[in-house]
PDB file of C-alpha atoms in Angstrom:
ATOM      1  CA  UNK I   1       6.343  -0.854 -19.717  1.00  0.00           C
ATOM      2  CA  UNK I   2       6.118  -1.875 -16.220  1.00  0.00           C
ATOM      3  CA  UNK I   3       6.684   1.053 -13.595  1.00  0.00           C
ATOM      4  CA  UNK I   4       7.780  -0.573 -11.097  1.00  0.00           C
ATOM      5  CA  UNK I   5       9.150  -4.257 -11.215  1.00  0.00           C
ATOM      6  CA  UNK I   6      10.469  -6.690  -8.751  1.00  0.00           C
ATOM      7  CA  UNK I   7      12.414  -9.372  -8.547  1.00  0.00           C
ATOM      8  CA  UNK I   8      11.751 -12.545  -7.955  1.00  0.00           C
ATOM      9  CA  UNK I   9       7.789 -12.901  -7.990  1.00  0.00           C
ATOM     10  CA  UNK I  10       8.046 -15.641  -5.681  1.00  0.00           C
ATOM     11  CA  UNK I  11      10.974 -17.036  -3.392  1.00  0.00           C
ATOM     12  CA  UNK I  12      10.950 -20.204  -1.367  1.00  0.00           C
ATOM     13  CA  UNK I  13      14.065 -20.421   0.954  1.00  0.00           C
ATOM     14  CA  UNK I  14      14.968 -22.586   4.273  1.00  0.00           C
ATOM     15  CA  UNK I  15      15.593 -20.914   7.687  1.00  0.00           C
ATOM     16  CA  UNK I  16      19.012 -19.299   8.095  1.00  0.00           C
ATOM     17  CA  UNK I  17      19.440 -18.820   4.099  1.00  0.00           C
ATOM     18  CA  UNK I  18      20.295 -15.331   3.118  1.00  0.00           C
ATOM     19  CA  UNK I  19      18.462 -13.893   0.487  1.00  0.00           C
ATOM     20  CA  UNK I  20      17.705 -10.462  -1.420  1.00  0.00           C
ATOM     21  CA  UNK I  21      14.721  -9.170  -3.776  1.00  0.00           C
ATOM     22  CA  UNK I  22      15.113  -6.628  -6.190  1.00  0.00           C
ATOM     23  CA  UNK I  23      13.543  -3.413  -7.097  1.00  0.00           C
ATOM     24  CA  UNK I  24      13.098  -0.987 -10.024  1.00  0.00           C
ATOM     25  CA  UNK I  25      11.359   1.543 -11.019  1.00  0.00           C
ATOM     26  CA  UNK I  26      11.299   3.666 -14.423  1.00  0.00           C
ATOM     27  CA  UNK I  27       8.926   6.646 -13.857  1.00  0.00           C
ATOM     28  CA  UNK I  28      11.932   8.982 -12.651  1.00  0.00           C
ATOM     29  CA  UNK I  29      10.885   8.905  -8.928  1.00  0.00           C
ATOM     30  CA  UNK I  30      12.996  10.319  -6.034  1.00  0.00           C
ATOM     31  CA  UNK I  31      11.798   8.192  -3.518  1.00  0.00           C
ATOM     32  CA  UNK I  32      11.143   4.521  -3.609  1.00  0.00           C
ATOM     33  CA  UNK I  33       9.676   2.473  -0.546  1.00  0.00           C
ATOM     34  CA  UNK I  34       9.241  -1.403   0.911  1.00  0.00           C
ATOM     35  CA  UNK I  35       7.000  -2.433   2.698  1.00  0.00           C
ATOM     36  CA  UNK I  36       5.878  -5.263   4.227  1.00  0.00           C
ATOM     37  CA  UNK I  37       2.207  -7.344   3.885  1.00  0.00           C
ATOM     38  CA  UNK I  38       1.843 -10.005   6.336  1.00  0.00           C
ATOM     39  CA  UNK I  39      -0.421 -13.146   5.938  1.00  0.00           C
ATOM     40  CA  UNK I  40      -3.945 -10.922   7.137  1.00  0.00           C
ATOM     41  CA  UNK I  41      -2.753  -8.317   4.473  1.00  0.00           C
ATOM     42  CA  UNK I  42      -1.947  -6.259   6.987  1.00  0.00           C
ATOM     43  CA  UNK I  43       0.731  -3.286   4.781  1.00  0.00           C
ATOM     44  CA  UNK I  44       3.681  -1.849   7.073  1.00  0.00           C
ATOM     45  CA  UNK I  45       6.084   0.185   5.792  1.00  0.00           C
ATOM     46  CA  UNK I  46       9.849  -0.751   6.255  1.00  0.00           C
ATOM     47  CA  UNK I  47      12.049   1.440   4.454  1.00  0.00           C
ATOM     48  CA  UNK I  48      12.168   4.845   2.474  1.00  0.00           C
ATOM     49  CA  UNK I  49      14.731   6.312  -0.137  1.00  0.00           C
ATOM     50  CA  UNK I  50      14.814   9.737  -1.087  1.00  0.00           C
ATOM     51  CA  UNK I  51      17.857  10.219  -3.594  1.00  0.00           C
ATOM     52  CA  UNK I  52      19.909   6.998  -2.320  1.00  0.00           C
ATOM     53  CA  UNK I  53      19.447   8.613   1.406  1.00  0.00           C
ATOM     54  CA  UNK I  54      17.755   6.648   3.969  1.00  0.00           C
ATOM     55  CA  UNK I  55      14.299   8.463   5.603  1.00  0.00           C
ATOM     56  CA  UNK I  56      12.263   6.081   6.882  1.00  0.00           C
ATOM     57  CA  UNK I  57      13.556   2.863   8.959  1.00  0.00           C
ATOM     58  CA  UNK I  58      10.829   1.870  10.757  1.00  0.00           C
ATOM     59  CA  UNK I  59      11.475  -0.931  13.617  1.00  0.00           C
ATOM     60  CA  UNK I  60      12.234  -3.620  11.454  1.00  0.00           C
ATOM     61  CA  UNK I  61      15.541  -6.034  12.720  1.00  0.00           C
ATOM     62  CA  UNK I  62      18.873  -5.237  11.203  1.00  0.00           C
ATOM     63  CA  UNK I  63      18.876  -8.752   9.591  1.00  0.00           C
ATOM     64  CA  UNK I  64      16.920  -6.673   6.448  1.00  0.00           C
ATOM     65  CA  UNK I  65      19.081  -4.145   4.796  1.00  0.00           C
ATOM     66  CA  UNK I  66      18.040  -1.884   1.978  1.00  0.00           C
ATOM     67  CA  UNK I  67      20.870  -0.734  -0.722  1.00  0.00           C
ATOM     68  CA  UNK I  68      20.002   1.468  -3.198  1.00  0.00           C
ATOM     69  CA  UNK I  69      23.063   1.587  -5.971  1.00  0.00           C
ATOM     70  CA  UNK I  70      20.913   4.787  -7.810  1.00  0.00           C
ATOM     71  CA  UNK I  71      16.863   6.269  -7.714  1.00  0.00           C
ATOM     72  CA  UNK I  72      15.933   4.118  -9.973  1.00  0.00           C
ATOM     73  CA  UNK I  73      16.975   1.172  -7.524  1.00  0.00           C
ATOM     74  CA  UNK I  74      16.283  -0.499  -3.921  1.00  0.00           C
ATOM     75  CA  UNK I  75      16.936  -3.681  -3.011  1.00  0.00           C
ATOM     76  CA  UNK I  76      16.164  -5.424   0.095  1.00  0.00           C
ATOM     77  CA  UNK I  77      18.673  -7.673   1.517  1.00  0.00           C
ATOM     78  CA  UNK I  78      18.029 -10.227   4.187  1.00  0.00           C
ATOM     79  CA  UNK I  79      20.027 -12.487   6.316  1.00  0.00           C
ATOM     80  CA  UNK I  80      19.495 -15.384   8.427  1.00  0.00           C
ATOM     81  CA  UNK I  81      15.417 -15.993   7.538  1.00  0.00           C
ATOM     82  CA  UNK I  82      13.307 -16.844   9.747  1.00  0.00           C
ATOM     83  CA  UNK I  83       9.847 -18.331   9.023  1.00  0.00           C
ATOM     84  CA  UNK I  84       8.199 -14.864  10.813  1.00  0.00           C
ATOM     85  CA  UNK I  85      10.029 -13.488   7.614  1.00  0.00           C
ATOM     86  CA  UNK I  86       7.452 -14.959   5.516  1.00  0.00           C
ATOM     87  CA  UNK I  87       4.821 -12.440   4.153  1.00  0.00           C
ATOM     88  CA  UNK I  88       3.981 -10.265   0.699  1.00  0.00           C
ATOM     89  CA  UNK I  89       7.214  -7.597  -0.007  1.00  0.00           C
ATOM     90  CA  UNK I  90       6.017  -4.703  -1.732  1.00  0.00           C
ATOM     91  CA  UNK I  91       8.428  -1.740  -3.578  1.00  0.00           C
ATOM     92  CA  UNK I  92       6.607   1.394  -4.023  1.00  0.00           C
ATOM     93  CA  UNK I  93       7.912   4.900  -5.702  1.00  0.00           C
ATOM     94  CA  UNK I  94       6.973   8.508  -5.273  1.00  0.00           C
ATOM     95  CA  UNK I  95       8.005  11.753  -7.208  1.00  0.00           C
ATOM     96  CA  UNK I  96       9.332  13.248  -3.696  1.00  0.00           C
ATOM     97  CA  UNK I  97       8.921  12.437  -0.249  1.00  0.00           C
ATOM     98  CA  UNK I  98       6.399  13.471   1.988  1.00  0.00           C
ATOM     99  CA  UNK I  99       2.923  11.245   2.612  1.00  0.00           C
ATOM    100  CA  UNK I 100       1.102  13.544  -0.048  1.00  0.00           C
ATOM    101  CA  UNK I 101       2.436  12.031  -3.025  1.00  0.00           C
ATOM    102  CA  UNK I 102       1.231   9.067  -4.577  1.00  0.00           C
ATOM    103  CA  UNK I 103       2.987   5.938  -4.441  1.00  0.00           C
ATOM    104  CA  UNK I 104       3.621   3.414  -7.152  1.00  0.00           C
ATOM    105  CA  UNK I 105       3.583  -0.168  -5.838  1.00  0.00           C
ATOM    106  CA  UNK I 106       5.142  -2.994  -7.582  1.00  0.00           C
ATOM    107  CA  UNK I 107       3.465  -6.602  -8.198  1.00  0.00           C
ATOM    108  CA  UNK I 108       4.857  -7.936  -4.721  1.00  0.00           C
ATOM    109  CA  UNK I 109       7.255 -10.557  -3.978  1.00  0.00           C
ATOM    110  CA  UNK I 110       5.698 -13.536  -2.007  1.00  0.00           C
ATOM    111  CA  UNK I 111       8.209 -14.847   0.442  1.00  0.00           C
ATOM    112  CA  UNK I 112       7.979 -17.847   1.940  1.00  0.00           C
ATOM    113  CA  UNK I 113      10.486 -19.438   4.500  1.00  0.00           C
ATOM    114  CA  UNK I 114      10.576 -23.057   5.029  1.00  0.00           C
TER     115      UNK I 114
ATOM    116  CA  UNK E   1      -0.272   9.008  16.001  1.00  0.00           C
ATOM    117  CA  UNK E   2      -2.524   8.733  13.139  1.00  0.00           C
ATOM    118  CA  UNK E   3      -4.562   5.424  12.739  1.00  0.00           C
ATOM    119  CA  UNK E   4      -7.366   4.034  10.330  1.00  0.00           C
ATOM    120  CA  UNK E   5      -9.659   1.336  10.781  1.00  0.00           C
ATOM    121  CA  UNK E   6     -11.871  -0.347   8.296  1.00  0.00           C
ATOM    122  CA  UNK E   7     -14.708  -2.389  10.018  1.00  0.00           C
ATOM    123  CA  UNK E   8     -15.615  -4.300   7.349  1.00  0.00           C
ATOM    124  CA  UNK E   9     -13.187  -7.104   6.681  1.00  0.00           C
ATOM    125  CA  UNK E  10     -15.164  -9.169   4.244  1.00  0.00           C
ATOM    126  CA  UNK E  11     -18.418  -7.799   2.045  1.00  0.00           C
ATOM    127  CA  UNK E  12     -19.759  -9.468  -0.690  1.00  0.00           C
ATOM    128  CA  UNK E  13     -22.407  -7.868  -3.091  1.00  0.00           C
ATOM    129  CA  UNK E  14     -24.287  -8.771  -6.111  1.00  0.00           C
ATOM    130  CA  UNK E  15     -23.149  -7.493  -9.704  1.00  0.00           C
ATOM    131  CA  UNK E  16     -25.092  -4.108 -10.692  1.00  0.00           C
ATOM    132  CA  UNK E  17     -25.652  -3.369  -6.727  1.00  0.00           C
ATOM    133  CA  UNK E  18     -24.255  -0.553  -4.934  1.00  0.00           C
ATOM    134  CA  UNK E  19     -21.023  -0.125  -2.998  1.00  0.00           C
ATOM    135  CA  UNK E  20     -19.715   1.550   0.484  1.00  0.00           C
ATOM    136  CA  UNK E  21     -16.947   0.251   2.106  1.00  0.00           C
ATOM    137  CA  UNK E  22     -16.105   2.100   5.235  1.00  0.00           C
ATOM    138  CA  UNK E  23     -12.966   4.308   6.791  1.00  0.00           C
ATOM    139  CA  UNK E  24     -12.670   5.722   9.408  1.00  0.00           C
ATOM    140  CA  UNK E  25      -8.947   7.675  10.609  1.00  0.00           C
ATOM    141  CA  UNK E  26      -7.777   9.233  13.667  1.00  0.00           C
ATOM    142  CA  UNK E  27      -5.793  12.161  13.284  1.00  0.00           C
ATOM    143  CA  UNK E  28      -5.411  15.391  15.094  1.00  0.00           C
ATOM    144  CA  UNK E  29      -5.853  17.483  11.381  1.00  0.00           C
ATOM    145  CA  UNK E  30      -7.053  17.121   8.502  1.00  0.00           C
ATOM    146  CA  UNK E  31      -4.802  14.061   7.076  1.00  0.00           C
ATOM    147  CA  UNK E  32      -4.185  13.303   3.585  1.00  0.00           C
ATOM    148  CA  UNK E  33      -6.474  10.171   2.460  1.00  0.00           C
ATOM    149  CA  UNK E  34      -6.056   7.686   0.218  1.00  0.00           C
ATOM    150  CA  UNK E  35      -7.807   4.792  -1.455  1.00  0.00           C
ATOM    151  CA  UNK E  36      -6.132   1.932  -2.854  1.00  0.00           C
ATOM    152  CA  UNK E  37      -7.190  -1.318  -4.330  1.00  0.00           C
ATOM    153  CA  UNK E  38      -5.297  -4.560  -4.998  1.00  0.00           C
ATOM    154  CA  UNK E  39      -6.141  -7.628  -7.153  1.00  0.00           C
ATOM    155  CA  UNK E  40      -5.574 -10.839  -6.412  1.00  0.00           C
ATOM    156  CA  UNK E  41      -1.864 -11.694  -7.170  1.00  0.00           C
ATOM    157  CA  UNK E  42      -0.765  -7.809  -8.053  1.00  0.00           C
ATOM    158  CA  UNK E  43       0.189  -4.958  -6.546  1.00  0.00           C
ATOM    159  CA  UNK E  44      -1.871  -1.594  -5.248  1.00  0.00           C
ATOM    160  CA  UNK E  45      -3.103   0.831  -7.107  1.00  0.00           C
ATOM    161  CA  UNK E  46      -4.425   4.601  -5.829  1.00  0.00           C
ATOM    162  CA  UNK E  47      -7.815   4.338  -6.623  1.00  0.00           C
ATOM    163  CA  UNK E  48      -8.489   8.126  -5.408  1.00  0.00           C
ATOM    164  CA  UNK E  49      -6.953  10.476  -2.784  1.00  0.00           C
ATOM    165  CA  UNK E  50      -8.228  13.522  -1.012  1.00  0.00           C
ATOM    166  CA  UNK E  51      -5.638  16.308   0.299  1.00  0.00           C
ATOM    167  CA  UNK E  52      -8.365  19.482   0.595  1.00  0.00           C
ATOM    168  CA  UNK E  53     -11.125  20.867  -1.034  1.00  0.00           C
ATOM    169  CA  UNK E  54     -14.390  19.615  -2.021  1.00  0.00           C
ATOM    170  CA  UNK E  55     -15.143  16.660  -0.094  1.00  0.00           C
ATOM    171  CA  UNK E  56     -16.805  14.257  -2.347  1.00  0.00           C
ATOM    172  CA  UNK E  57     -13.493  13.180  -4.610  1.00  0.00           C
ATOM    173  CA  UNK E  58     -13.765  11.335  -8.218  1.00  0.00           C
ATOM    174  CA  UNK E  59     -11.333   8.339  -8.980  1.00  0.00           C
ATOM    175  CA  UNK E  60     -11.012   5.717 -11.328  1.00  0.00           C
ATOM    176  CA  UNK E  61     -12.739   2.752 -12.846  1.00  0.00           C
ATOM    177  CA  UNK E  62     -16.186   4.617 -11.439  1.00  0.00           C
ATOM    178  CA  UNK E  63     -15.364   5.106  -7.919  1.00  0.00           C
ATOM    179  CA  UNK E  64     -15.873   8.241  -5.370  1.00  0.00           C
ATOM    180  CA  UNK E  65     -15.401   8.936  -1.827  1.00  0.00           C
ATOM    181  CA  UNK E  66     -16.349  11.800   0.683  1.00  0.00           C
ATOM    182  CA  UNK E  67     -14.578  13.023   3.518  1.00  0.00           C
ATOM    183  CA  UNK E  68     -16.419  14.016   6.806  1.00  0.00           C
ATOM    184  CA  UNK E  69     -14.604  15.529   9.063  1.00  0.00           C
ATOM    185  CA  UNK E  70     -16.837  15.416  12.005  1.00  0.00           C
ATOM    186  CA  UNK E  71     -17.440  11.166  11.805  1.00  0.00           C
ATOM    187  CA  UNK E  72     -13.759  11.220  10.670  1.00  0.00           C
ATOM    188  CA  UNK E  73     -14.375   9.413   7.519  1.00  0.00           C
ATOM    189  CA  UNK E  74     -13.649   8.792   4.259  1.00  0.00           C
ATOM    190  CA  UNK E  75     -15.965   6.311   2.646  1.00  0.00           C
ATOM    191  CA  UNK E  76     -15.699   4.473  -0.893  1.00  0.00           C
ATOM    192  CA  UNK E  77     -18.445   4.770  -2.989  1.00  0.00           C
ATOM    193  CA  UNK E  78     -19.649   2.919  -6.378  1.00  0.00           C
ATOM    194  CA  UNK E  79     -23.146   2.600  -7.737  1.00  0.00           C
ATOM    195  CA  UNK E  80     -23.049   0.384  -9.617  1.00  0.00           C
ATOM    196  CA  UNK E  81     -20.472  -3.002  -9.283  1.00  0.00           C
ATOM    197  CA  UNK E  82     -18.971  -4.996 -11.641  1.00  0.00           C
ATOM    198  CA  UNK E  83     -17.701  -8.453 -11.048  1.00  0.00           C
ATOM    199  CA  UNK E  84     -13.962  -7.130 -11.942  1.00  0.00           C
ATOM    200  CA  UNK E  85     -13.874  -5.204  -9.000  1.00  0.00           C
ATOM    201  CA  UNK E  86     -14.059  -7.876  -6.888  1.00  0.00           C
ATOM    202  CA  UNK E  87     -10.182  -7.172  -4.844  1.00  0.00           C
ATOM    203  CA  UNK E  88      -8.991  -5.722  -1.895  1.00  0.00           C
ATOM    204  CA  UNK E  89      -9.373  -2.594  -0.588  1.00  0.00           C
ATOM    205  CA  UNK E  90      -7.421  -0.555   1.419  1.00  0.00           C
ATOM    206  CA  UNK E  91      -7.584   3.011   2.979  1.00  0.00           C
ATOM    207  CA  UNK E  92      -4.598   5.044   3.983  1.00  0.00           C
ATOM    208  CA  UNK E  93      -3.967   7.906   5.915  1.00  0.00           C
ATOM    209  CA  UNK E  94      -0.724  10.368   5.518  1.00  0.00           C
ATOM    210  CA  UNK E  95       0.497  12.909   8.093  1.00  0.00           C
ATOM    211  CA  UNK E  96       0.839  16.399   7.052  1.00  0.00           C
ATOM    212  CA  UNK E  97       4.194  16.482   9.009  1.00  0.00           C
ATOM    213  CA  UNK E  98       5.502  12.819   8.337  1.00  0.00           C
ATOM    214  CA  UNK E  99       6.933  11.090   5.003  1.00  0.00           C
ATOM    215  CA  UNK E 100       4.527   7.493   5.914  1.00  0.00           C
ATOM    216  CA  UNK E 101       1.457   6.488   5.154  1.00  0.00           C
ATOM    217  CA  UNK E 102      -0.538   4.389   7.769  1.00  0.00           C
ATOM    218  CA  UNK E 103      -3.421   1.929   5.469  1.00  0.00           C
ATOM    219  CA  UNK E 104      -5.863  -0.001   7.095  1.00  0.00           C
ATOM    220  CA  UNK E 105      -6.320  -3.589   7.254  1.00  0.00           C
ATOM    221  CA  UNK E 106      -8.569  -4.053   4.090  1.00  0.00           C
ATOM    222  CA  UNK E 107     -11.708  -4.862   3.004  1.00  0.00           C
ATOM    223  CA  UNK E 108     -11.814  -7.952   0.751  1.00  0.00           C
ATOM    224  CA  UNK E 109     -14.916  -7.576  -1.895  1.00  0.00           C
ATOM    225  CA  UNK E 110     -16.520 -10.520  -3.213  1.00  0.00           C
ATOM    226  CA  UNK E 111     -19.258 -10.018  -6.251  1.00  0.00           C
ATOM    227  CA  UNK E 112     -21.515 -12.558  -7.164  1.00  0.00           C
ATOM    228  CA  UNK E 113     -23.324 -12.449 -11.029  1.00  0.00           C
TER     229      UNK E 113
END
């Protein structure tokens, strides 16, 4: 069983598209996470969920919009790409918030923008 | 604001040799540390993590790390390497007061047979 699983693996899109990537995890977390790895696998986080509240929304442009529908769920909307979008989007869980719990990463979803 | 750097970008050892990759954090305290690794294609996963307590921590597949506090490090130790750990590494750093954790840029490990 996978702990935490995104969707798509891989998305190739053209400037301007809107797009979204999906995230889920099953271990019963409270807080689930994106962040962002860029092309020198540099990891920055984006976003944090505790209990479908917003926590963390680091300086990212409102084009990217998180929604999660329950815990178990955040997904990462974004509108009108642009090729700067491009990078490695990683999901991550943890039991609560706070930076001393361990986070669960998912398997990444490689975004490319044409 | 807390920081980490990892000097070594790229380090490439022979199977069977020995292993340190580097970390150093700034941080006013003591900071919650973390060591993660990722394969090629997958996600991360905590290899170890150090909150308090005896400074020289145990994690998986064979790995350890020690915390100084007066060189501000937190190195990653294996004795002996096998080609499968050949990945990326990454040290992080949480804030006692903050929900984020700040990782390093990675050290990509290469092992040759």
């Amino acid at each position: 069983d996978t702990a935490v699983s995104q969707t798509p693996k891989y998305l190739v899109t053209q400037m301007g598209n809107d797009k979204s990537i999906k995230c889920e995890q099953n271990l019963g977390h409270d807080t689930m996470y994106w962040y962002k790895q860029d092309s020198k696998k540099f990891l920055k986080i984006m976003f944090s969920y505790n209990n479908k509240e917003l926590i963390i929304n680091e300086t990212v442009p409102n084009r990217f919009s998180p929604k999660s529908p329950d815990k178990a769920h955040l997904n990462l909307h974004i509108n009108s790409l642009e090729l700067g979008d491009s990078a490695v989007y990683f999901c991550a869980s943890s039991q609560n918030t706070g930076a001393r719990d361990t986070q669960y990463f998912g398997p990444g979803t490689r975004l490319t923008v044409l | 604001a807390q920081s980490v750097t990892q000097p070594d970008i790229h380090i490439t050892v022979s199977e069977g040799a020995s292993l340190e990759l580097r970390c150093n954090y700034s941080y006013g305290a003591t900071p919650y540390l973390f060591w993660y690794v990722q394969s090629p294609g997958q996600g991360l996963q905590l290899l170890l993590k150090y909150f308090s307590g005896d400074t020289l921590v145990q994690g998986i597949k064979g790995f350890e790390a020690e915390f100084k506090r007066s060189q501000s490090s937190f190195n990653l130790r294996k004795p002996s390497v096998h080609w499968s750990d050949a990945a990326e590494y990454f040290c992080a750093v949480g804030a006692r007061n903050t929900d984020k954790l700040i990782f390093g840029t990675g050290t990509r490990l290469q092992v040759f047979p």
